[in-house]
Amino acid sequence: MTDALKRLSEEGVAIWLDDLSRKRITSGNLAELIDQQHVVGVTTNPSIFQKAISSGDGYEQQLTDLAARKVTVDEAIRMITTADVRDAADILRPVFDATQGQDGRVSIEVDPRLAHNTTATIAEAKQLAWLVDRPNTLIKIPATKAGLPAITEVIGRGISVNVTLIFSLERYREVMDAYLAGLEKAKAAGIDLSGIHSVASFFVSRVDTEIDKRIDALGTPEAKAARGKAGLANARLAYQAYEEVFSSDRWAALDKAQANKQRPLWASTGVKDPAYKDTLYVDDLVAPNTVNTMPEATLQAAEDHGDITGNTIAGTYEQSRAELDAVEKLGISYDDVVQLLEDEGVEKFAASWNDLLKSTEAELQRLAPSEG
């Protein structure tokens, strides 16, 4: 074992686990990861919950009680998922206290079927914050066009937010703008800005997967030379945008009011292509004031053989821009790729949520008490 995770933390990268289940909570595994693997946060998404709850491990008693109460399947899922998030938040509370609220966070996502409905997203975010009722929760809102005004409104109410499904640099700038607008709204309402936190989840590996697929279809040596470079280049240029926005005059006014920067969070950091090093999206995205949320396999790989050599983003912007330009020159449209990934991301989470609805409904019916 190496001290790679310790070094990563010392470089200013917060290590979050991209997974949650009741078994992970009750077995002591989450507490162990916090204690031994430098994990300081947890992210969830509809796919993670679908996998956890469908396994049935640890959920039988609660499902039995919910079946006895004849609750709707939507209510059952919210009761189950918020219970897991609440318990995880309690386990992470010491980290939250020790970092003045920056870490020790657990994310829970609004119903993905609401991704294109601003009003419903705001209502759901408020409801989730109330249901979980823990100060170290982040409400996840997708960075769709409809999500942007929802982010502003929710932040403006003093609720901390994890903005998810960010793929494009243009959309990322819109997300940061929505966050600052929310802080300005909160400030005008007299809300203490020091208690509002946010991360912006910028997806990495999915960009390589989609662009590599198009490169492989071209099949030329010139095209193949561009494989596996776009995901990192995109994320590094996102960090450049973060540095610009959070050194602006607009930010300075909020900084004086004790506001917190919205940290970039590297999401989708599990390597999909076996040709690439399994710690690629950890080793090569090291910079201060960032978060890397990892599936457990990536966390263990980083612990075992991660190569943490200091800041691997500084000084890469010119090269990163050239690498994205090289992809465009091959006839692969960046705008088309990132829009497709956003659309697919929303659809995948909605599909996972629908699968979860079906499997939970079947369990509720199975466990329903007989009449009489």
mmCIF file of C-alpha atoms in Angstrom:
data_model
loop_
_atom_site.group_PDB
_atom_site.id
_atom_site.type_symbol
_atom_site.label_atom_id
_atom_site.label_comp_id
_atom_site.label_asym_id
_atom_site.label_seq_id
_atom_site.Cartn_x
_atom_site.Cartn_y
_atom_site.Cartn_z
ATOM 1 C CA MET A 1 0.000 0.000 0.000
ATOM 2 C CA THR A 2 1.121 3.540 -0.699
ATOM 3 C CA ASP A 3 0.243 6.852 0.935
ATOM 4 C CA ALA A 4 -1.191 8.074 -2.376
ATOM 5 C CA LEU A 5 -4.592 8.979 -0.899
ATOM 6 C CA LYS A 6 -2.917 10.919 1.915
ATOM 7 C CA ARG A 7 -0.789 12.793 -0.627
ATOM 8 C CA LEU A 8 -3.870 13.472 -2.753
ATOM 9 C CA SER A 9 -5.617 14.987 0.270
ATOM 10 C CA GLU A 10 -2.560 17.081 1.093
ATOM 11 C CA GLU A 11 -2.622 18.489 -2.463
ATOM 12 C CA GLY A 12 -6.084 19.912 -1.749
ATOM 13 C CA VAL A 13 -8.180 17.186 -3.395
ATOM 14 C CA ALA A 14 -11.100 16.056 -1.231
ATOM 15 C CA ILE A 15 -11.715 12.306 -1.670
ATOM 16 C CA TRP A 16 -15.398 11.409 -1.827
ATOM 17 C CA LEU A 17 -16.903 7.966 -2.333
ATOM 18 C CA ASP A 18 -19.265 7.619 -5.295
ATOM 19 C CA ASP A 19 -21.456 4.964 -3.689
ATOM 20 C CA LEU A 20 -23.833 4.358 -0.804
ATOM 21 C CA SER A 21 -25.904 1.453 0.484
ATOM 22 C CA ARG A 22 -27.448 0.498 3.788
ATOM 23 C CA LYS A 23 -25.017 -2.404 4.128
ATOM 24 C CA ARG A 24 -22.104 0.034 3.725
ATOM 25 C CA ILE A 25 -23.567 2.079 6.590
ATOM 26 C CA THR A 26 -24.552 -0.701 9.005
ATOM 27 C CA SER A 27 -21.453 -2.868 8.499
ATOM 28 C CA GLY A 28 -19.129 -0.042 9.537
ATOM 29 C CA ASN A 29 -17.558 0.021 6.064
ATOM 30 C CA LEU A 30 -18.267 3.723 5.484
ATOM 31 C CA ALA A 31 -16.799 4.654 8.869
ATOM 32 C CA GLU A 32 -13.747 2.538 8.022
ATOM 33 C CA LEU A 33 -13.237 4.283 4.666
ATOM 34 C CA ILE A 34 -13.400 7.642 6.435
ATOM 35 C CA ASP A 35 -10.959 6.480 9.096
ATOM 36 C CA GLN A 36 -8.457 4.670 6.880
ATOM 37 C CA GLN A 37 -8.850 5.816 3.255
ATOM 38 C CA HIS A 38 -9.158 9.581 3.717
ATOM 39 C CA VAL A 39 -12.771 9.600 2.449
ATOM 40 C CA VAL A 40 -14.445 12.884 3.453
ATOM 41 C CA GLY A 41 -17.727 12.794 1.513
ATOM 42 C CA VAL A 42 -20.248 10.619 -0.303
ATOM 43 C CA THR A 43 -22.152 11.094 -3.552
ATOM 44 C CA THR A 44 -25.225 9.165 -4.617
ATOM 45 C CA ASN A 45 -27.270 9.091 -7.800
ATOM 46 C CA PRO A 46 -30.370 7.214 -9.010
ATOM 47 C CA SER A 47 -28.248 4.396 -10.468
ATOM 48 C CA ILE A 48 -26.426 3.882 -7.159
ATOM 49 C CA PHE A 49 -29.697 3.673 -5.223
ATOM 50 C CA GLN A 50 -31.238 1.369 -7.822
ATOM 51 C CA LYS A 51 -28.318 -1.034 -7.435
ATOM 52 C CA ALA A 52 -28.302 -0.828 -3.619
ATOM 53 C CA ILE A 53 -32.032 -1.233 -3.014
ATOM 54 C CA SER A 54 -32.532 -3.878 -5.708
ATOM 55 C CA SER A 55 -29.898 -6.015 -3.950
ATOM 56 C CA GLY A 56 -32.330 -6.065 -1.008
ATOM 57 C CA ASP A 57 -29.479 -6.185 1.500
ATOM 58 C CA GLY A 58 -30.573 -4.386 4.668
ATOM 59 C CA TYR A 59 -33.850 -2.985 3.337
ATOM 60 C CA GLU A 60 -36.254 -5.816 4.163
ATOM 61 C CA GLN A 61 -37.539 -4.488 7.506
ATOM 62 C CA GLN A 62 -38.150 -0.966 6.251
ATOM 63 C CA LEU A 63 -39.864 -2.292 3.117
ATOM 64 C CA THR A 64 -42.052 -4.529 5.292
ATOM 65 C CA ASP A 65 -43.082 -1.533 7.431
ATOM 66 C CA LEU A 66 -43.748 0.604 4.367
ATOM 67 C CA ALA A 67 -45.833 -2.181 2.825
ATOM 68 C CA ALA A 68 -47.883 -2.427 6.024
ATOM 69 C CA ARG A 69 -48.577 1.317 5.828
ATOM 70 C CA LYS A 70 -49.588 0.961 2.154
ATOM 71 C CA VAL A 71 -47.459 3.904 1.101
ATOM 72 C CA THR A 72 -47.021 4.755 -2.581
ATOM 73 C CA VAL A 73 -43.895 3.477 -4.293
ATOM 74 C CA ASP A 74 -42.614 7.066 -4.739
ATOM 75 C CA GLU A 75 -42.973 7.727 -1.021
ATOM 76 C CA ALA A 76 -41.312 4.409 -0.187
ATOM 77 C CA ILE A 77 -38.257 5.246 -2.292
ATOM 78 C CA ARG A 78 -37.920 8.676 -0.724
ATOM 79 C CA MET A 79 -38.216 7.211 2.782
ATOM 80 C CA ILE A 80 -35.550 4.608 2.009
ATOM 81 C CA THR A 81 -33.077 6.891 0.227
ATOM 82 C CA THR A 82 -33.360 9.776 2.707
ATOM 83 C CA ALA A 83 -32.851 7.335 5.597
ATOM 84 C CA ASP A 84 -29.566 6.170 4.027
ATOM 85 C CA VAL A 85 -28.421 9.727 3.357
ATOM 86 C CA ARG A 86 -29.351 10.846 6.884
ATOM 87 C CA ASP A 87 -27.398 7.973 8.453
ATOM 88 C CA ALA A 88 -24.382 8.588 6.196
ATOM 89 C CA ALA A 89 -24.521 12.296 7.062
ATOM 90 C CA ASP A 90 -24.420 11.421 10.768
ATOM 91 C CA ILE A 91 -21.357 9.213 10.233
ATOM 92 C CA LEU A 92 -19.643 12.056 8.328
ATOM 93 C CA ARG A 93 -20.670 14.780 10.797
ATOM 94 C CA PRO A 94 -17.273 14.890 12.596
ATOM 95 C CA VAL A 95 -15.589 15.587 9.232
ATOM 96 C CA PHE A 96 -18.156 18.308 8.504
ATOM 97 C CA ASP A 97 -17.448 19.953 11.865
ATOM 98 C CA ALA A 98 -13.666 19.651 11.510
ATOM 99 C CA THR A 99 -13.659 21.262 8.024
ATOM 100 C CA GLN A 100 -16.128 24.051 8.884
ATOM 101 C CA GLY A 101 -18.706 22.549 6.562
ATOM 102 C CA GLN A 102 -16.569 22.169 3.463
ATOM 103 C CA ASP A 103 -16.438 18.364 3.560
ATOM 104 C CA GLY A 104 -18.289 15.647 5.467
ATOM 105 C CA ARG A 105 -21.016 16.001 2.858
ATOM 106 C CA VAL A 106 -23.563 13.529 1.466
ATOM 107 C CA SER A 107 -25.355 14.262 -1.826
ATOM 108 C CA ILE A 108 -28.897 13.239 -2.731
ATOM 109 C CA GLU A 109 -30.424 13.907 -6.137
ATOM 110 C CA VAL A 110 -33.780 15.384 -7.054
ATOM 111 C CA ASP A 111 -36.054 12.999 -8.964
ATOM 112 C CA PRO A 112 -34.286 12.764 -12.374
ATOM 113 C CA ARG A 113 -37.641 12.814 -14.158
ATOM 114 C CA LEU A 114 -37.881 16.494 -13.137
ATOM 115 C CA ALA A 115 -34.634 17.501 -14.904
ATOM 116 C CA HIS A 116 -36.430 19.716 -17.435
ATOM 117 C CA ASN A 117 -38.932 21.243 -14.981
ATOM 118 C CA THR A 118 -37.559 24.217 -13.037
ATOM 119 C CA THR A 119 -40.482 24.696 -10.652
ATOM 120 C CA ALA A 120 -40.722 21.007 -9.737
ATOM 121 C CA THR A 121 -36.941 20.782 -9.242
ATOM 122 C CA ILE A 122 -37.017 23.694 -6.774
ATOM 123 C CA ALA A 123 -39.930 22.140 -4.881
ATOM 124 C CA GLU A 124 -38.205 18.746 -4.763
ATOM 125 C CA ALA A 125 -34.909 20.276 -3.553
ATOM 126 C CA LYS A 126 -36.703 22.043 -0.704
ATOM 127 C CA GLN A 127 -38.535 18.831 0.195
ATOM 128 C CA LEU A 128 -35.348 16.741 0.210
ATOM 129 C CA ALA A 129 -33.507 19.269 2.387
ATOM 130 C CA TRP A 130 -36.428 19.155 4.831
ATOM 131 C CA LEU A 131 -36.711 15.344 4.760
ATOM 132 C CA VAL A 132 -33.020 14.611 5.345
ATOM 133 C CA ASP A 133 -32.731 17.482 7.820
ATOM 134 C CA ARG A 134 -28.958 17.425 8.159
ATOM 135 C CA PRO A 135 -26.719 20.485 7.643
ATOM 136 C CA ASN A 136 -24.134 18.382 5.796
ATOM 137 C CA THR A 137 -26.428 17.409 2.918
ATOM 138 C CA LEU A 138 -25.972 18.579 -0.658
ATOM 139 C CA ILE A 139 -29.018 18.507 -2.932
ATOM 140 C CA LYS A 140 -28.041 17.382 -6.427
ATOM 141 C CA ILE A 141 -29.563 19.327 -9.304
ATOM 142 C CA PRO A 142 -28.738 18.474 -12.949
ATOM 143 C CA ALA A 143 -27.086 21.207 -15.016
ATOM 144 C CA THR A 144 -29.809 21.237 -17.660
ATOM 145 C CA LYS A 145 -31.137 24.539 -19.000
ATOM 146 C CA ALA A 146 -34.130 24.132 -16.664
ATOM 147 C CA GLY A 147 -31.768 23.280 -13.808
ATOM 148 C CA LEU A 148 -29.836 26.561 -13.949
ATOM 149 C CA PRO A 149 -32.590 28.853 -12.566
ATOM 150 C CA ALA A 150 -33.422 26.137 -10.020
ATOM 151 C CA ILE A 151 -29.810 26.239 -8.785
ATOM 152 C CA THR A 152 -30.021 30.009 -8.321
ATOM 153 C CA GLU A 153 -33.331 29.794 -6.466
ATOM 154 C CA VAL A 154 -32.261 26.911 -4.180
ATOM 155 C CA ILE A 155 -28.902 28.500 -3.321
ATOM 156 C CA GLY A 156 -30.792 31.776 -2.772
ATOM 157 C CA ARG A 157 -32.809 30.006 -0.073
ATOM 158 C CA GLY A 158 -29.646 28.945 1.729
ATOM 159 C CA ILE A 159 -29.704 25.282 0.633
ATOM 160 C CA SER A 160 -26.334 23.795 -0.346
ATOM 161 C CA VAL A 161 -26.210 22.220 -3.819
ATOM 162 C CA ASN A 162 -24.208 19.684 -5.814
ATOM 163 C CA VAL A 163 -24.709 20.581 -9.484
ATOM 164 C CA THR A 164 -24.457 17.366 -11.503
ATOM 165 C CA LEU A 165 -24.161 16.164 -15.114
ATOM 166 C CA ILE A 166 -21.843 18.949 -16.340
ATOM 167 C CA PHE A 167 -20.043 18.048 -19.559
ATOM 168 C CA SER A 168 -19.433 21.288 -21.461
ATOM 169 C CA LEU A 169 -17.232 24.267 -20.638
ATOM 170 C CA GLU A 170 -19.972 26.697 -21.673
ATOM 171 C CA ARG A 171 -22.518 25.013 -19.402
ATOM 172 C CA TYR A 172 -19.992 24.961 -16.553
ATOM 173 C CA ARG A 173 -19.625 28.740 -16.794
ATOM 174 C CA GLU A 174 -23.438 29.013 -16.712
ATOM 175 C CA VAL A 175 -23.452 26.843 -13.574
ATOM 176 C CA MET A 176 -20.934 29.099 -11.826
ATOM 177 C CA ASP A 177 -23.000 32.121 -12.872
ATOM 178 C CA ALA A 178 -26.141 30.472 -11.437
ATOM 179 C CA TYR A 179 -24.288 29.825 -8.164
ATOM 180 C CA LEU A 180 -23.075 33.414 -7.852
ATOM 181 C CA ALA A 181 -26.565 34.698 -8.659
ATOM 182 C CA GLY A 182 -27.926 32.451 -5.917
ATOM 183 C CA LEU A 183 -25.394 33.784 -3.422
ATOM 184 C CA GLU A 184 -26.314 37.357 -4.367
ATOM 185 C CA LYS A 185 -29.969 36.499 -3.837
ATOM 186 C CA ALA A 186 -29.225 34.922 -0.447
ATOM 187 C CA LYS A 187 -27.152 37.938 0.575
ATOM 188 C CA ALA A 188 -29.995 40.303 -0.342
ATOM 189 C CA ALA A 189 -32.316 38.165 1.813
ATOM 190 C CA GLY A 190 -29.982 38.471 4.785
ATOM 191 C CA ILE A 191 -28.925 34.805 4.770
ATOM 192 C CA ASP A 192 -25.482 33.992 6.178
ATOM 193 C CA LEU A 193 -23.414 33.045 3.112
ATOM 194 C CA SER A 194 -20.774 31.201 5.141
ATOM 195 C CA GLY A 195 -23.231 28.338 5.641
ATOM 196 C CA ILE A 196 -23.912 27.798 1.923
ATOM 197 C CA HIS A 197 -21.672 25.338 0.078
ATOM 198 C CA SER A 198 -21.657 23.950 -3.445
ATOM 199 C CA VAL A 199 -19.723 21.671 -5.765
ATOM 200 C CA ALA A 200 -19.983 21.472 -9.555
ATOM 201 C CA SER A 201 -19.776 17.860 -10.775
ATOM 202 C CA PHE A 202 -17.842 17.870 -14.042
ATOM 203 C CA PHE A 203 -17.939 14.458 -15.750
ATOM 204 C CA VAL A 204 -14.702 13.092 -17.165
ATOM 205 C CA SER A 205 -14.570 9.484 -18.420
ATOM 206 C CA ARG A 206 -17.841 9.657 -20.367
ATOM 207 C CA VAL A 207 -16.292 12.371 -22.572
ATOM 208 C CA ASP A 208 -13.426 10.043 -23.524
ATOM 209 C CA THR A 209 -15.797 7.118 -24.076
ATOM 210 C CA GLU A 210 -17.946 9.029 -26.570
ATOM 211 C CA ILE A 211 -15.089 10.808 -28.373
ATOM 212 C CA ASP A 212 -12.943 7.640 -28.517
ATOM 213 C CA LYS A 213 -15.885 5.796 -30.104
ATOM 214 C CA ARG A 214 -16.017 8.427 -32.849
ATOM 215 C CA ILE A 215 -12.225 8.374 -33.239
ATOM 216 C CA ASP A 216 -12.261 4.584 -33.632
ATOM 217 C CA ALA A 217 -14.933 4.887 -36.331
ATOM 218 C CA LEU A 218 -12.576 7.151 -38.298
ATOM 219 C CA GLY A 219 -9.785 4.608 -37.903
ATOM 220 C CA THR A 220 -6.918 6.780 -39.190
ATOM 221 C CA PRO A 221 -3.519 6.983 -37.442
ATOM 222 C CA GLU A 222 -4.062 10.738 -37.020
ATOM 223 C CA ALA A 223 -7.388 10.087 -35.303
ATOM 224 C CA LYS A 224 -5.991 7.351 -33.054
ATOM 225 C CA ALA A 225 -3.332 9.754 -31.771
ATOM 226 C CA ALA A 226 -6.124 11.811 -30.194
ATOM 227 C CA ARG A 227 -7.580 8.895 -28.181
ATOM 228 C CA GLY A 228 -7.923 9.288 -24.427
ATOM 229 C CA LYS A 229 -7.006 12.949 -24.294
ATOM 230 C CA ALA A 230 -10.289 14.868 -24.499
ATOM 231 C CA GLY A 231 -11.672 13.950 -21.059
ATOM 232 C CA LEU A 232 -8.659 15.295 -19.191
ATOM 233 C CA ALA A 233 -8.303 18.314 -21.497
ATOM 234 C CA ASN A 234 -11.954 19.238 -20.955
ATOM 235 C CA ALA A 235 -11.682 18.933 -17.159
ATOM 236 C CA ARG A 236 -8.440 20.916 -17.024
ATOM 237 C CA LEU A 237 -9.994 23.746 -19.017
ATOM 238 C CA ALA A 238 -12.914 23.647 -16.608
ATOM 239 C CA TYR A 239 -10.451 24.290 -13.791
ATOM 240 C CA GLN A 240 -9.089 27.246 -15.768
ATOM 241 C CA ALA A 241 -12.644 28.619 -15.964
ATOM 242 C CA TYR A 242 -13.047 28.068 -12.213
ATOM 243 C CA GLU A 243 -9.853 30.044 -11.531
ATOM 244 C CA GLU A 244 -11.083 32.904 -13.710
ATOM 245 C CA VAL A 245 -14.571 33.143 -12.202
ATOM 246 C CA PHE A 246 -13.405 32.880 -8.603
ATOM 247 C CA SER A 247 -10.809 35.614 -9.022
ATOM 248 C CA SER A 248 -13.294 38.073 -10.578
ATOM 249 C CA ASP A 249 -14.573 41.341 -9.083
ATOM 250 C CA ARG A 250 -18.030 39.805 -8.834
ATOM 251 C CA TRP A 251 -16.663 37.015 -6.666
ATOM 252 C CA ALA A 252 -14.596 39.443 -4.555
ATOM 253 C CA ALA A 253 -17.786 41.157 -3.349
ATOM 254 C CA LEU A 254 -19.245 37.804 -2.271
ATOM 255 C CA ASP A 255 -15.940 36.713 -0.767
ATOM 256 C CA LYS A 256 -16.098 39.750 1.527
ATOM 257 C CA ALA A 257 -19.501 38.500 2.686
ATOM 258 C CA GLN A 258 -17.900 35.168 3.753
ATOM 259 C CA ALA A 259 -19.180 33.175 0.749
ATOM 260 C CA ASN A 260 -17.592 29.831 -0.141
ATOM 261 C CA LYS A 261 -16.162 29.026 -3.563
ATOM 262 C CA GLN A 262 -18.035 26.390 -5.558
ATOM 263 C CA ARG A 263 -15.442 23.644 -5.893
ATOM 264 C CA PRO A 264 -15.042 21.658 -9.120
ATOM 265 C CA LEU A 265 -15.849 17.991 -8.474
ATOM 266 C CA TRP A 266 -14.425 15.391 -10.848
ATOM 267 C CA ALA A 267 -17.184 12.850 -11.468
ATOM 268 C CA SER A 268 -17.264 9.746 -13.648
ATOM 269 C CA THR A 269 -13.655 9.013 -12.652
ATOM 270 C CA GLY A 270 -13.811 5.247 -13.084
ATOM 271 C CA VAL A 271 -11.781 4.355 -16.188
ATOM 272 C CA LYS A 272 -13.959 2.630 -18.800
ATOM 273 C CA ASP A 273 -11.220 1.658 -21.284
ATOM 274 C CA PRO A 274 -8.787 -1.051 -20.070
ATOM 275 C CA ALA A 275 -6.130 0.478 -22.338
ATOM 276 C CA TYR A 276 -5.856 3.393 -19.894
ATOM 277 C CA LYS A 277 -4.339 3.354 -16.427
ATOM 278 C CA ASP A 278 -7.101 2.754 -13.897
ATOM 279 C CA THR A 279 -6.063 5.826 -11.868
ATOM 280 C CA LEU A 280 -5.830 8.162 -14.900
ATOM 281 C CA TYR A 281 -8.639 10.483 -13.765
ATOM 282 C CA VAL A 282 -7.164 10.708 -10.278
ATOM 283 C CA ASP A 283 -3.448 11.111 -10.972
ATOM 284 C CA ASP A 284 -3.913 13.649 -13.764
ATOM 285 C CA LEU A 285 -6.561 15.877 -12.155
ATOM 286 C CA VAL A 286 -4.772 17.062 -9.035
ATOM 287 C CA ALA A 287 -5.272 20.712 -8.111
ATOM 288 C CA PRO A 288 -6.154 22.672 -4.961
ATOM 289 C CA ASN A 289 -9.766 23.087 -3.838
ATOM 290 C CA THR A 290 -11.170 20.237 -5.934
ATOM 291 C CA VAL A 291 -13.138 17.088 -5.130
ATOM 292 C CA ASN A 292 -12.678 13.684 -6.743
ATOM 293 C CA THR A 293 -15.611 11.337 -6.202
ATOM 294 C CA MET A 294 -14.528 7.765 -6.886
ATOM 295 C CA PRO A 295 -16.268 4.422 -7.174
ATOM 296 C CA GLU A 296 -14.730 2.027 -4.657
ATOM 297 C CA ALA A 297 -12.671 0.170 -7.298
ATOM 298 C CA THR A 298 -11.011 3.463 -8.315
ATOM 299 C CA LEU A 299 -10.453 4.408 -4.672
ATOM 300 C CA GLN A 300 -8.710 1.095 -3.999
ATOM 301 C CA ALA A 301 -6.628 1.388 -7.186
ATOM 302 C CA ALA A 302 -5.552 4.915 -6.238
ATOM 303 C CA GLU A 303 -4.605 3.724 -2.758
ATOM 304 C CA ASP A 304 -2.636 0.795 -4.143
ATOM 305 C CA HIS A 305 -0.742 2.366 -7.052
ATOM 306 C CA GLY A 306 -1.871 5.969 -7.542
ATOM 307 C CA ASP A 307 0.929 8.249 -8.738
ATOM 308 C CA ILE A 308 0.403 11.584 -6.999
ATOM 309 C CA THR A 309 3.164 13.950 -8.114
ATOM 310 C CA GLY A 310 1.716 17.328 -7.143
ATOM 311 C CA ASN A 311 -0.486 19.656 -9.170
ATOM 312 C CA THR A 312 -1.112 18.042 -12.574
ATOM 313 C CA ILE A 313 -3.438 20.757 -13.910
ATOM 314 C CA ALA A 314 -1.270 23.874 -13.592
ATOM 315 C CA GLY A 315 0.458 24.755 -16.862
ATOM 316 C CA THR A 316 -1.675 22.444 -19.018
ATOM 317 C CA TYR A 317 -4.225 24.899 -20.430
ATOM 318 C CA GLU A 318 -2.538 25.601 -23.771
ATOM 319 C CA GLN A 319 -1.955 21.893 -24.403
ATOM 320 C CA SER A 320 -5.507 21.051 -23.329
ATOM 321 C CA ARG A 321 -6.992 23.591 -25.731
ATOM 322 C CA ALA A 322 -4.824 22.152 -28.537
ATOM 323 C CA GLU A 323 -6.044 18.630 -27.731
ATOM 324 C CA LEU A 324 -9.707 19.631 -27.934
ATOM 325 C CA ASP A 325 -8.983 21.557 -31.150
ATOM 326 C CA ALA A 326 -7.355 18.418 -32.608
ATOM 327 C CA VAL A 327 -10.593 16.497 -31.991
ATOM 328 C CA GLU A 328 -12.615 19.217 -33.769
ATOM 329 C CA LYS A 329 -10.207 19.084 -36.724
ATOM 330 C CA LEU A 330 -11.036 15.393 -37.110
ATOM 331 C CA GLY A 331 -14.631 16.429 -37.774
ATOM 332 C CA ILE A 332 -15.869 15.447 -34.304
ATOM 333 C CA SER A 333 -18.117 18.177 -32.953
ATOM 334 C CA TYR A 334 -17.435 19.039 -29.306
ATOM 335 C CA ASP A 335 -20.830 20.734 -28.974
ATOM 336 C CA ASP A 336 -22.595 17.680 -30.353
ATOM 337 C CA VAL A 337 -20.725 15.321 -28.001
ATOM 338 C CA VAL A 338 -21.386 17.291 -24.803
ATOM 339 C CA GLN A 339 -25.070 17.817 -25.613
ATOM 340 C CA LEU A 340 -25.482 14.110 -26.347
ATOM 341 C CA LEU A 341 -23.787 13.228 -23.055
ATOM 342 C CA GLU A 342 -26.036 15.589 -21.087
ATOM 343 C CA ASP A 343 -29.158 14.160 -22.755
ATOM 344 C CA GLU A 344 -27.973 10.582 -22.194
ATOM 345 C CA GLY A 345 -27.014 11.342 -18.596
ATOM 346 C CA VAL A 346 -30.513 12.573 -17.772
ATOM 347 C CA GLU A 347 -32.077 9.628 -19.616
ATOM 348 C CA LYS A 348 -29.865 7.049 -17.855
ATOM 349 C CA PHE A 349 -30.694 8.396 -14.404
ATOM 350 C CA ALA A 350 -34.403 8.535 -15.261
ATOM 351 C CA ALA A 351 -34.227 4.930 -16.518
ATOM 352 C CA SER A 352 -32.494 3.835 -13.287
ATOM 353 C CA TRP A 353 -35.172 5.632 -11.276
ATOM 354 C CA ASN A 354 -37.908 3.870 -13.241
ATOM 355 C CA ASP A 355 -36.179 0.517 -12.675
ATOM 356 C CA LEU A 356 -36.038 1.345 -8.970
ATOM 357 C CA LEU A 357 -39.750 2.191 -8.958
ATOM 358 C CA LYS A 358 -40.577 -1.157 -10.562
ATOM 359 C CA SER A 359 -38.387 -3.289 -8.298
ATOM 360 C CA THR A 360 -39.539 -1.461 -5.150
ATOM 361 C CA GLU A 361 -43.185 -1.769 -6.153
ATOM 362 C CA ALA A 362 -42.708 -5.519 -6.621
ATOM 363 C CA GLU A 363 -41.146 -5.770 -3.150
ATOM 364 C CA LEU A 364 -43.978 -3.768 -1.558
ATOM 365 C CA GLN A 365 -46.522 -6.081 -3.172
ATOM 366 C CA ARG A 366 -44.598 -9.176 -2.059
ATOM 367 C CA LEU A 367 -44.393 -7.948 1.522
ATOM 368 C CA ALA A 368 -47.930 -6.536 1.740
ATOM 369 C CA PRO A 369 -49.850 -8.079 4.674
ATOM 370 C CA SER A 370 -52.805 -10.239 3.724
ATOM 371 C CA GLU A 371 -56.189 -8.612 4.240
ATOM 372 C CA GLY A 372 -58.328 -9.559 7.240
#
